[in-house]
Tab-separated table of C-alpha atoms in Angstrom:
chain	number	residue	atom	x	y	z
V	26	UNK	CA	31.619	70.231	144.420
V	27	UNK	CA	32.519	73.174	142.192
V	28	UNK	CA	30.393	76.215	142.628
V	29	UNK	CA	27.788	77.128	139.145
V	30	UNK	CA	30.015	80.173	138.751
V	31	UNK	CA	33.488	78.642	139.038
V	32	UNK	CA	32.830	76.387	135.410
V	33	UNK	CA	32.273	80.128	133.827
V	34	UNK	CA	35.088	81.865	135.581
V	35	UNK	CA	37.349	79.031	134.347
V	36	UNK	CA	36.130	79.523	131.067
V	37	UNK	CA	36.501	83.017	130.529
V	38	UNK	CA	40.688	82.952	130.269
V	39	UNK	CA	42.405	82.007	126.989
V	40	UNK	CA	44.496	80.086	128.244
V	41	UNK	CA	42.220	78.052	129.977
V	42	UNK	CA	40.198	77.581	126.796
V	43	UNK	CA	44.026	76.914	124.683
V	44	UNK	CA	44.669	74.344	127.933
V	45	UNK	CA	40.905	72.685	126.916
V	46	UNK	CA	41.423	72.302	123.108
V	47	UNK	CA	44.688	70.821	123.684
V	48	UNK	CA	43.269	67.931	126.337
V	49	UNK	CA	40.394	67.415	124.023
V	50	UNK	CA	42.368	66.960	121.097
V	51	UNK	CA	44.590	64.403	123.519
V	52	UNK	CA	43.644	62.990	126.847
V	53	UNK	CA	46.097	61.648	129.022
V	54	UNK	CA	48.815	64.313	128.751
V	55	UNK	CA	51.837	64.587	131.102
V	56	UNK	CA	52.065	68.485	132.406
V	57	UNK	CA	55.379	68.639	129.889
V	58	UNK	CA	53.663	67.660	126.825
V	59	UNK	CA	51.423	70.315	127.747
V	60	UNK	CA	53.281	72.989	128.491
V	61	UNK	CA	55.354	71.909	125.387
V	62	UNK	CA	51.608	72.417	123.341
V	63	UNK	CA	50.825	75.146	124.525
V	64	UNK	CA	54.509	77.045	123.813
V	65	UNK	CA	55.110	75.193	120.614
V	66	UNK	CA	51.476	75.226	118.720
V	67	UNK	CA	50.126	78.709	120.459
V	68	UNK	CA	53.172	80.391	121.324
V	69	UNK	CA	52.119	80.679	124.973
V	70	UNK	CA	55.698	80.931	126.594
V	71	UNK	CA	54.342	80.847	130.235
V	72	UNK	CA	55.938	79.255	133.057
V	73	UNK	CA	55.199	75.493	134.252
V	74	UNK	CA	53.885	77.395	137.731
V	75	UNK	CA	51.723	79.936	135.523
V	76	UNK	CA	49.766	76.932	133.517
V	77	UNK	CA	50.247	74.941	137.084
V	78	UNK	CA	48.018	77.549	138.233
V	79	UNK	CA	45.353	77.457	135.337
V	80	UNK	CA	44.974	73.905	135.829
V	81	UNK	CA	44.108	74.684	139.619
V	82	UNK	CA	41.476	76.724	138.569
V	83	UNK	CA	40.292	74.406	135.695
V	84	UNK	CA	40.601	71.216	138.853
V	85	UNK	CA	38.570	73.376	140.998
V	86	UNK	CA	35.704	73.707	138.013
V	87	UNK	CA	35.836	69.902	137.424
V	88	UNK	CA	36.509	70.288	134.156
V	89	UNK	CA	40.180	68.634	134.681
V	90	UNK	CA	40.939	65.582	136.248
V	91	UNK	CA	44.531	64.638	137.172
V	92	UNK	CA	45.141	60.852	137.702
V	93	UNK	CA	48.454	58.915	138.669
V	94	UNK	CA	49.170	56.493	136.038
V	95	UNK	CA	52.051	54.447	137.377
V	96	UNK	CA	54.485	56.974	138.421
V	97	UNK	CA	53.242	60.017	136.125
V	98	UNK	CA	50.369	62.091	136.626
V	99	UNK	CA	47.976	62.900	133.415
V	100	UNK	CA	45.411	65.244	132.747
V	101	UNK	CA	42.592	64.494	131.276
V	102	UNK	CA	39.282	66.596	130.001
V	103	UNK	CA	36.134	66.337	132.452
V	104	UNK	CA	33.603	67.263	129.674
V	105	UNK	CA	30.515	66.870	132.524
V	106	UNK	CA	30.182	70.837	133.232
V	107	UNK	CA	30.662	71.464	129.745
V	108	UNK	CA	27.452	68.819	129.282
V	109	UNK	CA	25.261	70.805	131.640
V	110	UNK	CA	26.176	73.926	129.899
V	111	UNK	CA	24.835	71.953	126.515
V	112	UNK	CA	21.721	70.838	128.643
V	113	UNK	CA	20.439	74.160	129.753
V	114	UNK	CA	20.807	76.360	126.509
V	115	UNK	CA	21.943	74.452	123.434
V	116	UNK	CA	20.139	71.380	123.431
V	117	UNK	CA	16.599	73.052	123.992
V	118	UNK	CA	17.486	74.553	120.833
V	119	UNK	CA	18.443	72.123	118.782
V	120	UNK	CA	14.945	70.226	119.713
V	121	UNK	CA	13.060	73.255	118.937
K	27	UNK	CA	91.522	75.264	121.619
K	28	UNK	CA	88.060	74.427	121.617
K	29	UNK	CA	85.691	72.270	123.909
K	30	UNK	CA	83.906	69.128	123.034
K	31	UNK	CA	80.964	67.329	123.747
K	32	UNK	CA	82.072	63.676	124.870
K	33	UNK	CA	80.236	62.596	127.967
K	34	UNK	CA	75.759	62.858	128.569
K	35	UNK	CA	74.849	61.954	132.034
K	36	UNK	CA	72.187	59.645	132.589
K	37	UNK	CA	71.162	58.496	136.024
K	38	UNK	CA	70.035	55.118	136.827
K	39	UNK	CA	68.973	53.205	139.286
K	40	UNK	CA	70.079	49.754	138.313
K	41	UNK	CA	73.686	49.957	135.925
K	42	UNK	CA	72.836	46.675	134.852
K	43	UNK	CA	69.367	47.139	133.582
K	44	UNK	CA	70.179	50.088	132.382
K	45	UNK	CA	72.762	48.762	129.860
K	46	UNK	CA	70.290	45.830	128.958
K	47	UNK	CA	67.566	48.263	128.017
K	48	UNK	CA	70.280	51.067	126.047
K	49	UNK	CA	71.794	48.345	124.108
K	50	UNK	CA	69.440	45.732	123.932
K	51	UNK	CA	66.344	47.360	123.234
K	52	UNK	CA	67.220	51.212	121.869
K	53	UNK	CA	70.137	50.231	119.940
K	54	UNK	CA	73.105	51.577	121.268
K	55	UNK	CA	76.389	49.986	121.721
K	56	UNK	CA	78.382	49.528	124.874
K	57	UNK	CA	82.020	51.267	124.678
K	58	UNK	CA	83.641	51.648	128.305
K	59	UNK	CA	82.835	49.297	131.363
K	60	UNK	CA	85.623	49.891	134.159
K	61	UNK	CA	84.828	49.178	137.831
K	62	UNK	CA	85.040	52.210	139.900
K	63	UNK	CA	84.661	50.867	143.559
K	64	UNK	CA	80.827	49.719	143.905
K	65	UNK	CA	79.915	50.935	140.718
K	66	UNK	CA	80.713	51.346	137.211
K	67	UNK	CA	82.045	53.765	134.467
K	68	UNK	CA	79.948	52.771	132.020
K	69	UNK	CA	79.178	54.320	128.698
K	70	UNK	CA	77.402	53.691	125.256
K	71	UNK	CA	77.293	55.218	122.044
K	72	UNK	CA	75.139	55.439	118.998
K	73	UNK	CA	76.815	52.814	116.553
K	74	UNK	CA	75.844	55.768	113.679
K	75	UNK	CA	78.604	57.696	115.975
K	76	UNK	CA	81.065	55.389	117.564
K	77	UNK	CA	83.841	57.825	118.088
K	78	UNK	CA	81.198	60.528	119.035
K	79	UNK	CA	79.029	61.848	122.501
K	80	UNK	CA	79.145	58.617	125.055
K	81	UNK	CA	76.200	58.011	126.998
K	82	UNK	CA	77.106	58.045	130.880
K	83	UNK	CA	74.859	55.368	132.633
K	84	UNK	CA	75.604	57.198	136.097
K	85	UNK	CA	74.703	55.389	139.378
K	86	UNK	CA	72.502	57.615	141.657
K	87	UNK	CA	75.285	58.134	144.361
K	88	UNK	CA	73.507	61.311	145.775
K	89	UNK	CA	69.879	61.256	147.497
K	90	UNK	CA	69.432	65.118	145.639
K	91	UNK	CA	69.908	62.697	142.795
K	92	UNK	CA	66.897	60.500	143.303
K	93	UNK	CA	64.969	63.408	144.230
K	94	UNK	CA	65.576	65.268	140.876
K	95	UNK	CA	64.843	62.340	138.871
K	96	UNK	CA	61.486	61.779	141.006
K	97	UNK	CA	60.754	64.980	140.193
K	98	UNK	CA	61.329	65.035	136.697
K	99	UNK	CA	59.295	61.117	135.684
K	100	UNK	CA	56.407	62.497	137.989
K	101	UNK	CA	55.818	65.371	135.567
K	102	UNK	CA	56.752	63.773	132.598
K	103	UNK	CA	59.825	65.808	131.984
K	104	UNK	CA	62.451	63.647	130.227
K	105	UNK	CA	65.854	63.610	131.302
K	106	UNK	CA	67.882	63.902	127.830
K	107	UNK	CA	66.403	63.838	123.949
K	108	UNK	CA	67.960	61.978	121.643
K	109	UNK	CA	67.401	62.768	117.902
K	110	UNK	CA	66.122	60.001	115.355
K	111	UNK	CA	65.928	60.205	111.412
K	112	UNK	CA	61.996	58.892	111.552
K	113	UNK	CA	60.043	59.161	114.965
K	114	UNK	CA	57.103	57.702	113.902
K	115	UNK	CA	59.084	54.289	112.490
K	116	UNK	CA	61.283	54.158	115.939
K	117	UNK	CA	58.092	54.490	117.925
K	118	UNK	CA	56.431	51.645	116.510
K	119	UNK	CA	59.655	49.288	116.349
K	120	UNK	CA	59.977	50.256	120.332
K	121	UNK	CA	56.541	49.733	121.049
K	122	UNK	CA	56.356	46.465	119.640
K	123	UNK	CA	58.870	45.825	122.081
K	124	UNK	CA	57.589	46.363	125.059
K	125	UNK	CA	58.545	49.915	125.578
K	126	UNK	CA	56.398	52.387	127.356
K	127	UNK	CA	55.504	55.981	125.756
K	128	UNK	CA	54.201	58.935	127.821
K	129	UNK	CA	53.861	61.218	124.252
K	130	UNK	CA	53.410	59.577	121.201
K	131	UNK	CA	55.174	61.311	117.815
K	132	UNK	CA	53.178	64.777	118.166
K	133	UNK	CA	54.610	67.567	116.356
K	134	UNK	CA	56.015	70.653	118.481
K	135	UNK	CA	56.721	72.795	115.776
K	136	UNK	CA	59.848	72.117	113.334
K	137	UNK	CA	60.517	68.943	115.617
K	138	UNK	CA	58.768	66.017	116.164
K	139	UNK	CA	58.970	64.389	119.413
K	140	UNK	CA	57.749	61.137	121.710
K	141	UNK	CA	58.658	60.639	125.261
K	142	UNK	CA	59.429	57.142	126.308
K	143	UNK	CA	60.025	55.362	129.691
K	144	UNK	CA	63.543	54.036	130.310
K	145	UNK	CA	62.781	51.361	132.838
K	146	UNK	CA	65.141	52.499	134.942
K	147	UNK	CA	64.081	55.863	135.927
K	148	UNK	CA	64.066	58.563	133.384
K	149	UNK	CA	61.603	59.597	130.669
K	150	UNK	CA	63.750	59.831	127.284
K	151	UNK	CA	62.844	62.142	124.615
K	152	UNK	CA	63.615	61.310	120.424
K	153	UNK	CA	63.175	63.668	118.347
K	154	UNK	CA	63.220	63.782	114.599
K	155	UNK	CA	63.625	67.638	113.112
């Protein structure tokens, strides 16, 4: 169960966010189309153990899941910690 | 004297299979089949390039071998790339064949790429510039 802080913590890199919008805008992603995103579209020439690592942290805040399909492994976009986040600030203001 | 580019390796489990799904399904053409003890040298080619690169359907002879290309499918790395004039028309003709895709045609910059499965143990990458 991740910790309140850990979803925030995960957050707060840039790469972490760049690894987000790229899931969102494609679920299902093999770790090379990934790291292929991320270097080709944002330039982020990091090595497959650097973003290996971000996705750790990103596992660890729920907000990634990595499933075997057949004899890959995606990752897909847990939006459920990002939902709470929308609970507790935004959607209180929306209402209002 | 210069060097040239005549044999890509590309391991497979099954030689047989392998052939089926190169010729029969992504279009290349067989050139060389000669038995070498269990196995065989076999080779295709792109019929736009008959006299060019050969495509080496290599047996896995070494256990390092399986290992690497374990390695490789698990993360979705593809083995070789293979360029095409129009990604987005070869991924639909494969795909109404049967064939698998890990990427669809997503743009990586100047290139546009998809990553299919071979069937016989490798992830292939086209790519259309």
């Amino acid at each position: 169960m991740a910790e309140p802080d850990d979803v925030f913590r995960a957050l707060a890199d840039p790469t972490r966010r760049l690894i987000l919008d790229e899931l969102a805008e494609r679920d299902g992603q093999t770790l090379y189309e990934l790291v292929a995103r991320l270097l080709m579209r944002h330039q982020v020439g990091m090595t497959r153990q650097a973003i290996g690592k971000h996705l750790a942290i990103l596992r660890e805040a729920g907000l990634v899941r990595v499933e075997r399909r057949g004899k890959y492994k995606v990752l897909s976009l847990d939006a459920a910690p990002l939902r709470r986040i929308h609970e507790r600030w935004i959607q209180k203001l929306v209402k209002a | 004297m210069t060097l040239r580019v005549v044999v890509v390796s590309v391991l497979v489990k099954d030689q047989q299979k392998a052939l089926e799904f190169y010729t029969g399904v992504l279009g290349f053409e067989k050139k060389d089949d000669v038995p070498v003890g269990e196995h065989r040298w076999l080779t295709v080619v792109s019929p736009e390039q008959p006299d060019g690169p050969e495509i080496l359907l290599e047996p896995m002879g070494m256990a390092a071998a399986k290992t690497y290309q374990k390695a490789l499918h698990a993360e979705g790395v593809p083995l070789a790339s293979f360029g095409v004039k129009d990604v987005q028309k070869e991924y639909e003709r494969l795909k109404a064949r049967g064939v698998h895709f890990t990427m669809p045609p997503t743009e990586m910059g100047p290139v546009t790429v998809a990553v299919l499965d071979d069937t016989c143990g490798n992830l292939i990458q086209i790519a259309q510039r």
